[in-house]
Amino acid sequence: MKAAVLENKGVLTYTDVPTPEPGPGHVRLRIKAISICGSDIKRYVDGHRMYPLILGHENSGVIDRVGKDVSESYLGKHAAIIPLVPCFKCEECQRGYYSACHDYSFIGSRQSGGYAEFVDLPEKNALILPDDVPFERAALIEPSTVARHMLALGDFKRGQTAVVLGAGSIGLMIVQWLRILGASQIIVTDVLEENLQIASKIGAHVTLNPLKVDVIKEVQKILGDGADLTLEATGVPQVLEQTLPITRPRGRVVLAGNQPLDKSLPLTFIENMMRREISLIGCFMSYSAPFPGHEWTETVAALLNGGLDMDALISHRFPLSKAPEVFKKIGAHQLAHQKIILSPQETA
Ligand SMILES: [Zn+2]
Ligand SMILES: [Zn+2]
């Protein structure tokens, strides 16, 4: 089969690789739609722990083969990939904290992913979907679950106010979940006007561009002491520092942006957090018990009832064969984009 393989830092090739056969307890998905994740771009630009690797964990397709001990009733079913493969045995898995599993794998990071015609995955990692969910929308289920998980961690309640820092794909998914779950005020910040326009279209009440206005002052003008919940989805240190002054005392801040590991925070940040009794909450992936969690079932329900607008987030579509060029352009900052969908070539 054809696949886009990360061969080294900054080296992605479209090439022939062996077609996987599903092992016992596994199914094989014939990939129909692939969405490029920011983490895939990071693996390409900054390098990854292992090579060669078929990237890709935001995928949908049709189950075309099943391994031993798997019901044939799966054949022909549409599914999206649930990328985390926990051990289901360790202390954290027993608690239902699957993303903290002591011995996990991850499709598209620690094992072959979906930038390919086919992917082999455990039966439990196939999220079975109704046939009428378009494949492109199904490929965007995973990033939506991360946003839903952030709101669960932040204990978001209907009627609360929120600030979303960053209107990339996770930020825009957060905006939609805030709208669906009934936020009274949704403020979104981003340096790109295009992103803010999409945010407005899908539910933001106010958008702020930090290149044009003082975000802290503007949020305080609108929300007084700050938001009930602040969601950080940029991974930019200066933005992280803004989270406390825009959050009300006893409010919550949920962090999902991956920060550069060679930077540090002044301890005034912690002092500010203590004085205002703000809860700082980390978010990693999107899982809860029973696996994969309510984040996934709620996302599928919101897709089916039209609550989640995935189409507004898709900016480009390319065949998978163009992945090397697409990544080169993204790496060189020559392709301003939201979600990019890749499609494997149809072969018989
Ligand atoms: Zn992702
Ligand atoms: Zn485990």
PDB file of N, CA, C and O in Angstrom, residues 148-156 229 252 254 281-285:
ATOM      1  N   ARG A 148     -13.637  18.760  24.400  1.00  0.00           N
ATOM      2  CA  ARG A 148     -14.705  18.369  25.336  1.00  0.00           C
ATOM      3  C   ARG A 148     -14.100  17.946  26.682  1.00  0.00           C
ATOM      4  O   ARG A 148     -14.636  18.258  27.740  1.00  0.00           O
ATOM      5  N   HIS A 149     -12.963  17.259  26.607  1.00  0.00           N
ATOM      6  CA  HIS A 149     -12.262  16.815  27.821  1.00  0.00           C
ATOM      7  C   HIS A 149     -11.780  18.018  28.634  1.00  0.00           C
ATOM      8  O   HIS A 149     -11.870  18.025  29.864  1.00  0.00           O
ATOM      9  N   MET A 150     -11.294  19.052  27.953  1.00  0.00           N
ATOM     10  CA  MET A 150     -10.824  20.252  28.662  1.00  0.00           C
ATOM     11  C   MET A 150     -11.961  20.868  29.467  1.00  0.00           C
ATOM     12  O   MET A 150     -11.775  21.305  30.606  1.00  0.00           O
ATOM     13  N   LEU A 151     -13.155  20.924  28.868  1.00  0.00           N
ATOM     14  CA  LEU A 151     -14.283  21.524  29.595  1.00  0.00           C
ATOM     15  C   LEU A 151     -14.707  20.639  30.770  1.00  0.00           C
ATOM     16  O   LEU A 151     -15.108  21.144  31.826  1.00  0.00           O
ATOM     17  N   ALA A 152     -14.579  19.332  30.601  1.00  0.00           N
ATOM     18  CA  ALA A 152     -14.903  18.431  31.717  1.00  0.00           C
ATOM     19  C   ALA A 152     -13.892  18.630  32.852  1.00  0.00           C
ATOM     20  O   ALA A 152     -14.274  18.728  34.021  1.00  0.00           O
ATOM     21  N   LEU A 153     -12.623  18.728  32.510  1.00  0.00           N
ATOM     22  CA  LEU A 153     -11.593  18.936  33.531  1.00  0.00           C
ATOM     23  C   LEU A 153     -11.792  20.282  34.242  1.00  0.00           C
ATOM     24  O   LEU A 153     -11.550  20.406  35.437  1.00  0.00           O
ATOM     25  N   GLY A 154     -12.242  21.279  33.484  1.00  0.00           N
ATOM     26  CA  GLY A 154     -12.466  22.605  34.052  1.00  0.00           C
ATOM     27  C   GLY A 154     -13.816  22.715  34.760  1.00  0.00           C
ATOM     28  O   GLY A 154     -14.184  23.788  35.229  1.00  0.00           O
ATOM     29  N   ASP A 155     -14.554  21.600  34.831  1.00  0.00           N
ATOM     30  CA  ASP A 155     -15.849  21.540  35.497  1.00  0.00           C
ATOM     31  C   ASP A 155     -16.782  22.649  34.995  1.00  0.00           C
ATOM     32  O   ASP A 155     -17.479  23.298  35.772  1.00  0.00           O
ATOM     33  N   PHE A 156     -16.776  22.853  33.686  1.00  0.00           N
ATOM     34  CA  PHE A 156     -17.596  23.921  33.099  1.00  0.00           C
ATOM     35  C   PHE A 156     -19.083  23.665  33.350  1.00  0.00           C
ATOM     36  O   PHE A 156     -19.567  22.555  33.206  1.00  0.00           O
ATOM     37  N   LEU A 229     -13.806  30.397  33.527  1.00  0.00           N
ATOM     38  CA  LEU A 229     -12.928  29.348  33.000  1.00  0.00           C
ATOM     39  C   LEU A 229     -12.094  29.912  31.855  1.00  0.00           C
ATOM     40  O   LEU A 229     -12.624  30.565  30.955  1.00  0.00           O
ATOM     41  N   ARG A 252     -10.984  28.761  37.131  1.00  0.00           N
ATOM     42  CA  ARG A 252     -10.152  27.630  36.707  1.00  0.00           C
ATOM     43  C   ARG A 252      -9.474  27.930  35.382  1.00  0.00           C
ATOM     44  O   ARG A 252     -10.041  28.614  34.528  1.00  0.00           O
ATOM     45  N   VAL A 254      -7.530  25.768  32.337  1.00  0.00           N
ATOM     46  CA  VAL A 254      -7.149  24.452  31.809  1.00  0.00           C
ATOM     47  C   VAL A 254      -6.125  24.648  30.706  1.00  0.00           C
ATOM     48  O   VAL A 254      -6.318  25.461  29.800  1.00  0.00           O
ATOM     49  N   ILE A 281      -5.210  23.556  35.781  1.00  0.00           N
ATOM     50  CA  ILE A 281      -5.489  22.144  35.503  1.00  0.00           C
ATOM     51  C   ILE A 281      -4.839  21.748  34.183  1.00  0.00           C
ATOM     52  O   ILE A 281      -4.992  22.436  33.175  1.00  0.00           O
ATOM     53  N   GLY A 282      -4.110  20.662  34.190  1.00  0.00           N
ATOM     54  CA  GLY A 282      -3.476  20.169  32.976  1.00  0.00           C
ATOM     55  C   GLY A 282      -4.414  19.250  32.213  1.00  0.00           C
ATOM     56  O   GLY A 282      -5.277  18.600  32.802  1.00  0.00           O
ATOM     57  N   CYS A 283      -4.244  19.241  30.894  1.00  0.00           N
ATOM     58  CA  CYS A 283      -5.045  18.340  30.057  1.00  0.00           C
ATOM     59  C   CYS A 283      -4.110  17.591  29.129  1.00  0.00           C
ATOM     60  O   CYS A 283      -3.259  18.191  28.488  1.00  0.00           O
ATOM     61  N   PHE A 284      -4.265  16.287  29.065  1.00  0.00           N
ATOM     62  CA  PHE A 284      -3.467  15.460  28.166  1.00  0.00           C
ATOM     63  C   PHE A 284      -4.403  14.445  27.515  1.00  0.00           C
ATOM     64  O   PHE A 284      -4.985  13.612  28.195  1.00  0.00           O
ATOM     65  N   MET A 285      -4.588  14.584  26.230  1.00  0.00           N
ATOM     66  CA  MET A 285      -5.487  13.711  25.451  1.00  0.00           C
ATOM     67  C   MET A 285      -6.953  13.902  25.879  1.00  0.00           C
ATOM     68  O   MET A 285      -7.302  14.987  26.350  1.00  0.00           O
TER      69      MET A 285
END
